[in-house]
């Protein structure tokens, strides 16, 4: 130490130091000792905690507390265990498809449920026509009255082998309905033309002789299948087959039928026949459709003896089946929701869940279990595990064809 010459000596320096008593006072009466103690504890605690897993986890994103050179093998393993890398196996990046010739159809959201109205499920109404011009206007009156929302209904017709003006009358009626400005027009309408070559005439006698039944039913099956395969689109949940010669039916029929939630459902089909008896006009309520039935032992035994290609028809003395006919049951005055299971059905009015058709259940134009067309359809649907039901008390009124039901 350099001391100034003469000015400051040891004695003067000592005089300026605090007296030993002042030092003692400073140490004991101020908080200096407390501060030292607290600082010591903190340093000890810090050193104790640093290096524990908890401390490393808390700060792991800043890296380890030590340089890797200073870490022991155990410390390195501990540190690395916090850095597991995620692995993607068989990763495929999404592809982008821009080609306009590639179409994607997702059938998964298309369901057929009791909540059809809420789900806005789409209904396709299919009607095969042949020499049907006298009935078309009535048909459209009834269609217009349907209460199911028309913007969720598509119409499709097959016109084939007609010699009358069916096509023109149909086209004009469609134009009339579809150009209305109210809620009546349907979402879309399609006319399919296809001639199959006339097999028999359409007159009642010609149509209903037994010999004509096989070829006639096969031809009808073909017409239905052509119409179905042309008109059924991915968006359809329900297919409603409705013949043109229905005279009257409840306007809520689609909702009523959907409420049953059945794969295949048909009503009873009756007709009015007015006759004069003793000067009074009497309404005879006739039973029309003998194609809706429950299979019998006799029917099964008979089928087992027949050639595979024979098509059975109901109500003819040639073949006795003893089947139980829905036409002979029921009454429109009783509970309309009563259900019975069926093995054969008629085609006047059928509601089908579209997936039944999509699964390949259609109208055989050949003998399937000795049945064709709608009866073959019912047999095929049941064989595939679908439920086929009839409503004996729910009546759809057919026109009176002035015929006896077969020879029954
Ligand atoms: C598809 O089109 C988009 C937009 O034009 C474009 O960015 C993309 O590269 C195209 N993808 C392919 C696979 O061509």
Tab-separated table of C-alpha atoms and ligand atoms in Angstrom:
chain	number	residue	atom	x	y	z
A	1	UNK	CA	0.000	0.000	0.000
A	2	UNK	CA	1.200	3.402	-0.876
A	3	UNK	CA	0.789	5.785	1.994
A	4	UNK	CA	1.133	9.503	1.623
A	5	UNK	CA	4.348	10.676	3.147
A	6	UNK	CA	3.827	12.324	6.495
A	7	UNK	CA	0.060	13.067	6.017
A	8	UNK	CA	-1.514	9.758	6.966
A	9	UNK	CA	0.226	7.295	9.337
A	10	UNK	CA	-0.896	4.088	11.115
A	11	UNK	CA	-2.118	6.107	14.119
A	12	UNK	CA	-4.405	8.364	12.166
A	13	UNK	CA	-5.800	5.362	10.222
A	14	UNK	CA	-6.578	3.568	13.425
A	15	UNK	CA	-8.309	6.632	14.802
A	16	UNK	CA	-10.697	6.623	11.852
A	17	UNK	CA	-11.673	2.952	12.267
A	18	UNK	CA	-14.900	2.352	14.228
A	19	UNK	CA	-14.187	1.260	17.743
A	20	UNK	CA	-14.462	-2.481	18.413
A	21	UNK	CA	-17.587	-1.757	20.350
A	22	UNK	CA	-19.162	-0.163	17.342
A	23	UNK	CA	-18.370	-3.293	15.268
A	24	UNK	CA	-19.968	-5.566	17.886
A	25	UNK	CA	-23.009	-3.363	17.963
A	26	UNK	CA	-23.318	-3.517	14.190
A	27	UNK	CA	-23.178	-7.351	14.176
A	28	UNK	CA	-25.606	-7.945	17.018
A	29	UNK	CA	-28.192	-5.197	16.864
A	30	UNK	CA	-28.771	-4.924	13.098
A	31	UNK	CA	-30.345	-7.696	10.943
A	32	UNK	CA	-27.048	-8.560	9.358
A	33	UNK	CA	-26.778	-12.008	11.013
A	34	UNK	CA	-30.372	-12.854	10.160
A	35	UNK	CA	-29.698	-11.957	6.543
A	36	UNK	CA	-26.631	-14.145	6.443
A	37	UNK	CA	-28.519	-17.080	7.940
A	38	UNK	CA	-31.440	-16.795	5.546
A	39	UNK	CA	-29.136	-16.480	2.553
A	40	UNK	CA	-27.259	-19.590	3.692
A	41	UNK	CA	-30.450	-21.615	3.984
A	42	UNK	CA	-31.589	-20.534	0.532
A	43	UNK	CA	-28.259	-21.499	-1.022
A	44	UNK	CA	-28.384	-24.913	0.704
A	45	UNK	CA	-31.946	-25.538	-0.437
A	46	UNK	CA	-31.173	-24.520	-3.992
A	47	UNK	CA	-28.225	-26.854	-4.197
A	48	UNK	CA	-30.273	-29.683	-2.709
A	49	UNK	CA	-33.058	-29.298	-5.211
A	50	UNK	CA	-31.070	-28.681	-8.348
A	51	UNK	CA	-30.471	-31.903	-10.254
A	52	UNK	CA	-33.650	-33.588	-9.041
A	53	UNK	CA	-36.096	-34.788	-11.644
A	54	UNK	CA	-38.685	-32.252	-10.605
A	55	UNK	CA	-36.314	-29.353	-11.150
A	56	UNK	CA	-35.246	-30.658	-14.542
A	57	UNK	CA	-38.791	-31.191	-15.663
A	58	UNK	CA	-39.731	-27.676	-14.655
A	59	UNK	CA	-37.061	-26.158	-16.793
A	60	UNK	CA	-36.565	-28.892	-19.380
A	61	UNK	CA	-37.426	-26.695	-22.296
A	62	UNK	CA	-34.405	-24.535	-21.549
A	63	UNK	CA	-32.135	-27.524	-21.785
A	64	UNK	CA	-30.347	-29.443	-19.041
A	65	UNK	CA	-29.013	-27.555	-16.049
A	66	UNK	CA	-25.510	-28.735	-16.902
A	67	UNK	CA	-23.382	-28.982	-19.972
A	68	UNK	CA	-23.608	-32.496	-21.423
A	69	UNK	CA	-19.856	-32.795	-20.784
A	70	UNK	CA	-20.451	-32.477	-17.047
A	71	UNK	CA	-23.396	-34.941	-16.865
A	72	UNK	CA	-22.978	-38.454	-15.570
A	73	UNK	CA	-24.341	-41.338	-17.608
A	74	UNK	CA	-27.346	-41.543	-15.280
A	75	UNK	CA	-28.051	-37.843	-15.585
A	76	UNK	CA	-27.874	-38.073	-19.358
A	77	UNK	CA	-30.348	-40.976	-19.433
A	78	UNK	CA	-32.669	-39.094	-17.096
A	79	UNK	CA	-32.556	-36.011	-19.249
A	80	UNK	CA	-33.080	-37.850	-22.512
A	81	UNK	CA	-36.144	-39.630	-21.142
A	82	UNK	CA	-37.951	-36.280	-21.375
A	83	UNK	CA	-37.257	-35.873	-25.030
A	84	UNK	CA	-39.165	-38.845	-26.581
A	85	UNK	CA	-39.765	-38.206	-30.239
A	86	UNK	CA	-43.293	-38.945	-31.592
A	87	UNK	CA	-43.337	-41.592	-34.344
A	88	UNK	CA	-45.855	-41.752	-37.247
A	89	UNK	CA	-46.052	-45.216	-38.715
A	90	UNK	CA	-47.109	-45.693	-42.360
A	91	UNK	CA	-47.841	-42.017	-42.658
A	92	UNK	CA	-49.804	-40.919	-45.720
A	93	UNK	CA	-50.098	-37.270	-46.497
A	94	UNK	CA	-53.603	-36.296	-47.755
A	95	UNK	CA	-53.841	-36.345	-51.507
A	96	UNK	CA	-55.429	-33.652	-53.585
A	97	UNK	CA	-57.660	-34.777	-56.459
A	98	UNK	CA	-58.420	-32.047	-58.965
A	99	UNK	CA	-59.669	-34.022	-61.949
A	100	UNK	CA	-63.283	-33.127	-62.728
A	101	UNK	CA	-63.879	-36.607	-64.186
A	102	UNK	CA	-63.521	-38.205	-60.768
A	103	UNK	CA	-66.685	-38.220	-58.691
A	104	UNK	CA	-66.949	-39.124	-55.038
A	105	UNK	CA	-70.169	-40.497	-53.552
A	106	UNK	CA	-70.469	-41.038	-49.805
A	107	UNK	CA	-73.423	-43.294	-49.015
A	108	UNK	CA	-72.634	-43.393	-45.287
A	109	UNK	CA	-74.871	-40.447	-44.322
A	110	UNK	CA	-77.823	-41.863	-46.323
A	111	UNK	CA	-80.112	-43.538	-43.810
A	112	UNK	CA	-83.783	-44.522	-43.700
A	113	UNK	CA	-85.213	-43.785	-40.265
A	114	UNK	CA	-88.353	-42.888	-38.374
A	115	UNK	CA	-86.950	-39.347	-38.210
A	116	UNK	CA	-87.094	-38.990	-41.982
A	117	UNK	CA	-88.738	-35.563	-41.779
A	118	UNK	CA	-86.187	-34.119	-39.345
A	119	UNK	CA	-83.312	-35.724	-41.295
A	120	UNK	CA	-84.752	-34.427	-44.568
A	121	UNK	CA	-84.551	-37.942	-46.004
A	122	UNK	CA	-85.256	-38.105	-49.714
A	123	UNK	CA	-88.034	-40.206	-51.238
A	124	UNK	CA	-88.114	-41.555	-54.780
A	125	UNK	CA	-91.603	-42.339	-56.124
A	126	UNK	CA	-91.524	-44.891	-58.932
A	127	UNK	CA	-94.394	-45.663	-61.277
A	128	UNK	CA	-94.283	-48.009	-64.271
A	129	UNK	CA	-96.786	-47.062	-66.988
A	130	UNK	CA	-98.214	-48.907	-69.938
A	131	UNK	CA	-101.294	-47.705	-71.788
A	132	UNK	CA	-102.164	-45.705	-68.698
A	133	UNK	CA	-103.351	-42.361	-70.060
A	134	UNK	CA	-106.870	-42.552	-68.513
A	135	UNK	CA	-105.383	-42.726	-64.982
A	136	UNK	CA	-102.608	-40.139	-65.105
A	137	UNK	CA	-104.600	-37.073	-64.123
A	138	UNK	CA	-106.028	-38.820	-61.066
A	139	UNK	CA	-102.533	-40.015	-60.211
A	140	UNK	CA	-101.187	-36.466	-60.164
A	141	UNK	CA	-104.103	-35.197	-58.108
A	142	UNK	CA	-103.191	-37.755	-55.446
A	143	UNK	CA	-99.441	-37.088	-55.711
A	144	UNK	CA	-100.048	-33.358	-55.334
A	145	UNK	CA	-101.929	-34.031	-52.120
A	146	UNK	CA	-99.080	-35.959	-50.470
A	147	UNK	CA	-98.050	-34.186	-47.285
A	148	UNK	CA	-94.412	-35.316	-47.250
A	149	UNK	CA	-92.419	-32.201	-48.337
A	150	UNK	CA	-92.378	-32.218	-52.122
A	151	UNK	CA	-88.919	-30.676	-52.373
A	152	UNK	CA	-87.643	-33.921	-50.844
A	153	UNK	CA	-89.475	-36.112	-53.355
A	154	UNK	CA	-88.258	-37.157	-56.796
A	155	UNK	CA	-90.634	-38.712	-59.312
A	156	UNK	CA	-89.717	-41.220	-61.972
A	157	UNK	CA	-91.888	-43.022	-64.518
A	158	UNK	CA	-91.180	-45.780	-66.965
A	159	UNK	CA	-93.255	-45.651	-70.119
A	160	UNK	CA	-93.046	-48.795	-72.213
A	161	UNK	CA	-94.891	-50.772	-74.848
A	162	UNK	CA	-97.749	-48.265	-74.889
A	163	UNK	CA	-100.076	-47.873	-77.829
A	164	UNK	CA	-102.050	-44.968	-76.366
A	165	UNK	CA	-100.977	-41.420	-75.537
A	166	UNK	CA	-99.430	-42.235	-72.161
A	167	UNK	CA	-96.152	-40.416	-72.862
A	168	UNK	CA	-97.759	-37.152	-73.990
A	169	UNK	CA	-100.365	-37.106	-71.212
A	170	UNK	CA	-97.689	-37.819	-68.634
A	171	UNK	CA	-95.356	-35.134	-69.983
A	172	UNK	CA	-98.117	-32.521	-69.962
A	173	UNK	CA	-99.293	-33.393	-66.461
A	174	UNK	CA	-95.706	-33.190	-65.210
A	175	UNK	CA	-95.228	-29.826	-66.863
A	176	UNK	CA	-98.452	-28.586	-65.303
A	177	UNK	CA	-97.408	-29.667	-61.809
A	178	UNK	CA	-93.738	-28.726	-62.001
A	179	UNK	CA	-94.368	-25.181	-63.215
A	180	UNK	CA	-96.660	-24.304	-60.328
A	181	UNK	CA	-95.366	-21.539	-58.099
A	182	UNK	CA	-96.610	-22.985	-54.790
A	183	UNK	CA	-95.290	-25.848	-52.666
A	184	UNK	CA	-96.632	-28.521	-55.032
A	185	UNK	CA	-93.748	-28.995	-57.512
A	186	UNK	CA	-91.483	-31.923	-56.713
A	187	UNK	CA	-87.714	-31.802	-56.437
A	188	UNK	CA	-87.333	-33.472	-59.817
A	189	UNK	CA	-89.153	-35.690	-62.300
A	190	UNK	CA	-87.805	-38.220	-64.766
A	191	UNK	CA	-89.453	-40.084	-67.624
A	192	UNK	CA	-87.733	-43.293	-68.686
A	193	UNK	CA	-88.788	-44.821	-71.998
A	194	UNK	CA	-88.170	-48.481	-72.624
A	195	UNK	CA	-90.061	-50.979	-74.748
A	196	UNK	CA	-89.643	-54.643	-73.968
A	197	UNK	CA	-91.884	-56.046	-76.698
A	198	UNK	CA	-95.500	-56.677	-75.877
A	199	UNK	CA	-96.141	-60.136	-74.490
A	200	UNK	CA	-99.871	-60.021	-73.835
A	201	UNK	CA	-102.526	-57.368	-74.117
A	202	UNK	CA	-103.459	-55.146	-71.204
A	203	UNK	CA	-107.152	-56.042	-71.200
A	204	UNK	CA	-108.426	-57.554	-68.003
A	205	UNK	CA	-109.144	-60.987	-69.528
A	206	UNK	CA	-105.805	-61.140	-71.270
A	207	UNK	CA	-103.879	-59.993	-68.241
A	208	UNK	CA	-105.459	-62.264	-65.731
A	209	UNK	CA	-105.609	-65.687	-67.340
A	210	UNK	CA	-103.282	-68.118	-65.588
A	211	UNK	CA	-101.157	-68.887	-68.659
A	212	UNK	CA	-100.395	-65.184	-69.028
A	213	UNK	CA	-99.256	-64.737	-65.430
A	214	UNK	CA	-95.675	-66.018	-65.702
A	215	UNK	CA	-94.626	-64.014	-68.775
A	216	UNK	CA	-96.633	-60.999	-67.627
A	217	UNK	CA	-95.066	-60.928	-64.172
A	218	UNK	CA	-91.586	-61.418	-65.623
A	219	UNK	CA	-92.082	-58.497	-68.008
A	220	UNK	CA	-93.403	-56.327	-65.160
A	221	UNK	CA	-90.351	-57.246	-63.086
A	222	UNK	CA	-88.053	-56.182	-65.881
A	223	UNK	CA	-89.830	-52.847	-66.270
A	224	UNK	CA	-89.533	-52.162	-62.532
A	225	UNK	CA	-85.841	-53.024	-62.519
A	226	UNK	CA	-85.058	-50.760	-65.479
A	227	UNK	CA	-86.915	-47.926	-63.801
A	228	UNK	CA	-85.240	-48.545	-60.457
A	229	UNK	CA	-81.709	-48.774	-61.785
A	230	UNK	CA	-82.143	-45.616	-63.855
A	231	UNK	CA	-83.828	-43.442	-61.243
A	232	UNK	CA	-82.320	-44.479	-57.893
A	233	UNK	CA	-79.669	-41.970	-56.904
A	234	UNK	CA	-77.212	-41.886	-54.040
A	235	UNK	CA	-79.288	-39.325	-52.128
A	236	UNK	CA	-82.453	-41.448	-51.890
A	237	UNK	CA	-83.385	-42.979	-48.535
A	238	UNK	CA	-86.766	-44.438	-49.458
A	239	UNK	CA	-88.280	-45.881	-52.614
A	240	UNK	CA	-92.054	-45.622	-52.863
A	241	UNK	CA	-93.566	-47.808	-55.576
A	242	UNK	CA	-96.952	-46.464	-56.487
A	243	UNK	CA	-99.145	-47.738	-59.285
A	244	UNK	CA	-100.963	-45.267	-61.477
A	245	UNK	CA	-104.395	-46.857	-61.000
A	246	UNK	CA	-104.808	-45.973	-57.333
A	247	UNK	CA	-108.153	-44.313	-56.808
A	248	UNK	CA	-107.592	-42.943	-53.331
A	249	UNK	CA	-105.027	-43.110	-50.565
A	250	UNK	CA	-104.314	-41.191	-47.353
A	251	UNK	CA	-102.290	-38.050	-48.052
A	252	UNK	CA	-100.015	-38.846	-45.096
A	253	UNK	CA	-99.210	-42.301	-46.446
A	254	UNK	CA	-95.446	-41.710	-46.750
A	255	UNK	CA	-95.149	-40.445	-43.151
A	256	UNK	CA	-97.490	-43.189	-41.905
A	257	UNK	CA	-95.397	-45.876	-43.584
A	258	UNK	CA	-92.034	-44.411	-42.569
A	259	UNK	CA	-93.223	-44.454	-38.950
A	260	UNK	CA	-93.241	-48.269	-39.107
A	261	UNK	CA	-89.506	-48.301	-39.877
A	262	UNK	CA	-89.802	-51.519	-41.931
A	263	UNK	CA	-87.526	-52.623	-44.763
A	264	UNK	CA	-90.520	-53.395	-46.983
A	265	UNK	CA	-94.111	-52.402	-46.170
A	266	UNK	CA	-97.391	-52.683	-48.076
A	267	UNK	CA	-100.981	-51.660	-47.279
A	268	UNK	CA	-104.150	-53.597	-47.932
A	269	UNK	CA	-105.650	-52.808	-51.335
A	270	UNK	CA	-109.408	-52.573	-51.769
A	271	UNK	CA	-111.760	-51.095	-54.325
A	272	UNK	CA	-115.208	-49.552	-54.370
A	273	UNK	CA	-117.830	-51.097	-56.607
A	274	UNK	CA	-121.171	-49.361	-56.776
A	275	UNK	CA	-124.178	-51.497	-57.598
A	276	UNK	CA	-127.844	-50.780	-57.746
A	277	UNK	CA	-129.832	-52.988	-55.473
A	278	UNK	CA	-133.576	-52.379	-55.070
A	279	UNK	CA	-133.196	-48.877	-56.522
A	280	UNK	CA	-130.392	-47.962	-54.111
A	281	UNK	CA	-126.722	-47.504	-54.966
A	282	UNK	CA	-124.694	-49.861	-52.780
A	283	UNK	CA	-120.940	-49.580	-52.208
A	284	UNK	CA	-119.421	-53.011	-52.287
A	285	UNK	CA	-115.954	-52.823	-50.782
A	286	UNK	CA	-113.912	-55.310	-52.786
A	287	UNK	CA	-110.573	-56.855	-51.892
A	288	UNK	CA	-108.142	-56.394	-54.719
A	289	UNK	CA	-104.631	-57.640	-54.132
A	290	UNK	CA	-104.075	-61.378	-53.699
A	291	UNK	CA	-100.333	-61.077	-54.142
A	292	UNK	CA	-99.769	-60.117	-50.505
A	293	UNK	CA	-99.727	-63.373	-48.560
A	294	UNK	CA	-98.182	-65.467	-45.882
A	295	UNK	CA	-96.587	-68.689	-47.083
A	296	UNK	CA	-98.223	-72.024	-46.235
A	297	UNK	CA	-97.112	-75.644	-45.871
A	298	UNK	CA	-99.145	-76.435	-48.998
A	299	UNK	CA	-97.430	-73.645	-50.893
A	300	UNK	CA	-93.957	-74.809	-49.868
A	301	UNK	CA	-94.761	-78.450	-50.702
A	302	UNK	CA	-96.205	-77.429	-54.055
A	303	UNK	CA	-93.139	-75.336	-54.886
A	304	UNK	CA	-90.867	-78.279	-54.019
A	305	UNK	CA	-92.573	-80.398	-56.701
A	306	UNK	CA	-92.502	-77.724	-59.406
A	307	UNK	CA	-89.873	-77.159	-62.042
A	308	UNK	CA	-87.562	-74.316	-60.966
A	309	UNK	CA	-88.763	-72.189	-63.872
A	310	UNK	CA	-92.476	-72.293	-63.072
A	311	UNK	CA	-93.861	-69.016	-61.769
A	312	UNK	CA	-96.741	-69.453	-59.338
A	313	UNK	CA	-99.691	-67.092	-59.480
A	314	UNK	CA	-102.311	-66.673	-56.801
A	315	UNK	CA	-105.998	-67.322	-57.165
A	316	UNK	CA	-105.912	-69.855	-59.977
A	317	UNK	CA	-107.301	-73.364	-59.695
A	318	UNK	CA	-104.280	-74.729	-61.572
A	319	UNK	CA	-102.186	-74.468	-58.436
A	320	UNK	CA	-103.643	-74.566	-54.969
A	321	UNK	CA	-101.378	-72.894	-52.407
A	322	UNK	CA	-103.614	-72.406	-49.334
A	323	UNK	CA	-101.663	-69.265	-48.560
A	324	UNK	CA	-103.028	-66.715	-46.108
A	325	UNK	CA	-104.064	-63.623	-48.048
A	326	UNK	CA	-103.852	-60.200	-46.436
A	327	UNK	CA	-106.698	-59.141	-48.736
A	328	UNK	CA	-109.015	-61.395	-46.732
A	329	UNK	CA	-108.006	-59.833	-43.429
A	330	UNK	CA	-108.363	-56.398	-41.996
A	331	UNK	CA	-110.789	-53.532	-42.146
A	332	UNK	CA	-110.100	-49.839	-42.688
A	333	UNK	CA	-112.274	-49.133	-39.615
A	334	UNK	CA	-109.732	-50.817	-37.309
A	335	UNK	CA	-106.295	-49.752	-36.055
A	336	UNK	CA	-104.417	-48.741	-39.169
A	337	UNK	CA	-101.029	-49.525	-37.594
A	338	UNK	CA	-101.587	-53.265	-37.029
A	339	UNK	CA	-98.800	-55.179	-38.765
A	340	UNK	CA	-98.461	-58.708	-40.082
A	341	UNK	CA	-95.372	-60.363	-41.575
A	342	UNK	CA	-95.676	-61.292	-45.254
A	343	UNK	CA	-93.831	-63.633	-47.626
A	344	UNK	CA	-95.271	-62.331	-50.893
A	345	UNK	CA	-96.427	-58.800	-51.744
A	346	UNK	CA	-98.366	-57.016	-54.459
A	347	UNK	CA	-96.991	-53.976	-56.267
A	348	UNK	CA	-99.792	-51.421	-56.034
A	349	UNK	CA	-98.127	-49.534	-53.174
A	350	UNK	CA	-94.779	-50.519	-51.618
A	351	UNK	CA	-92.459	-48.511	-49.401
A	352	UNK	CA	-88.895	-49.847	-49.453
A	353	UNK	CA	-85.790	-48.666	-47.645
A	354	UNK	CA	-83.496	-47.721	-50.505
A	355	UNK	CA	-80.651	-49.804	-49.080
A	356	UNK	CA	-82.725	-52.957	-49.662
A	357	UNK	CA	-82.661	-52.191	-53.387
A	358	UNK	CA	-79.036	-51.057	-53.224
A	359	UNK	CA	-78.168	-54.424	-51.720
A	360	UNK	CA	-79.432	-56.054	-54.906
A	361	UNK	CA	-82.955	-57.019	-53.898
A	362	UNK	CA	-85.120	-56.222	-56.905
A	363	UNK	CA	-87.945	-57.704	-58.970
A	364	UNK	CA	-86.989	-61.061	-60.494
A	365	UNK	CA	-87.856	-61.285	-64.176
A	366	UNK	CA	-87.389	-65.045	-63.829
A	367	UNK	CA	-88.629	-67.618	-61.336
A	368	UNK	CA	-87.058	-67.001	-57.936
A	369	UNK	CA	-88.339	-69.667	-55.548
A	370	UNK	CA	-91.160	-70.115	-58.094
A	371	UNK	CA	-92.224	-66.472	-57.833
A	372	UNK	CA	-91.578	-63.453	-60.029
A	373	UNK	CA	-91.811	-59.666	-59.810
A	374	UNK	CA	-93.178	-58.296	-56.512
A	375	UNK	CA	-93.791	-61.735	-54.985
A	376	UNK	CA	-90.275	-62.771	-55.986
A	377	UNK	CA	-89.039	-59.478	-54.540
A	378	UNK	CA	-90.605	-60.277	-51.172
A	379	UNK	CA	-89.176	-63.803	-51.214
A	380	UNK	CA	-85.745	-62.455	-52.117
A	381	UNK	CA	-85.860	-59.763	-49.448
A	382	UNK	CA	-86.786	-62.303	-46.784
A	383	UNK	CA	-84.106	-64.699	-48.002
A	384	UNK	CA	-81.587	-61.857	-47.607
A	385	UNK	CA	-82.764	-61.244	-44.044
A	386	UNK	CA	-84.942	-58.172	-44.567
A	387	UNK	CA	-88.325	-57.719	-42.930
A	388	UNK	CA	-91.436	-57.706	-45.139
A	389	UNK	CA	-94.681	-56.533	-43.541
A	390	UNK	CA	-98.237	-55.636	-44.389
A	391	UNK	CA	-100.828	-53.368	-42.782
A	392	UNK	CA	-104.163	-55.205	-43.084
A	393	UNK	CA	-106.212	-52.241	-41.812
A	394	UNK	CA	-104.419	-49.529	-43.788
A	395	UNK	CA	-106.366	-49.412	-47.024
A	396	UNK	CA	-105.343	-47.936	-50.352
A	397	UNK	CA	-108.220	-47.844	-52.801
A	398	UNK	CA	-107.598	-49.223	-56.265
A	399	UNK	CA	-109.795	-48.588	-59.284
A	400	UNK	CA	-112.377	-51.304	-59.821
A	401	UNK	CA	-111.057	-53.415	-62.670
A	402	UNK	CA	-114.398	-55.257	-62.871
A	403	UNK	CA	-112.621	-58.536	-62.448
A	404	UNK	CA	-112.847	-61.441	-60.097
A	405	UNK	CA	-109.638	-62.149	-58.256
A	406	UNK	CA	-108.343	-65.006	-60.373
A	407	UNK	CA	-110.537	-68.084	-60.117
A	408	UNK	CA	-110.606	-68.096	-56.350
B	1	LIG	C1	-55.052	-28.792	-57.442
B	1	LIG	O1	-55.487	-27.457	-57.636
B	1	LIG	C2	-54.941	-26.538	-56.695
B	1	LIG	C3	-55.632	-25.194	-56.915
B	1	LIG	O2	-55.639	-24.871	-58.290
B	1	LIG	C4	-53.431	-26.471	-56.840
B	1	LIG	O3	-52.888	-25.592	-55.891
B	1	LIG	C5	-52.871	-27.867	-56.621
B	1	LIG	O4	-51.481	-27.884	-56.859
B	1	LIG	C6	-53.520	-28.889	-57.550
B	1	LIG	N1	-53.097	-30.216	-57.150
B	1	LIG	C7	-52.684	-31.147	-57.996
B	1	LIG	C8	-52.306	-32.456	-57.411
B	1	LIG	O5	-52.612	-30.945	-59.198
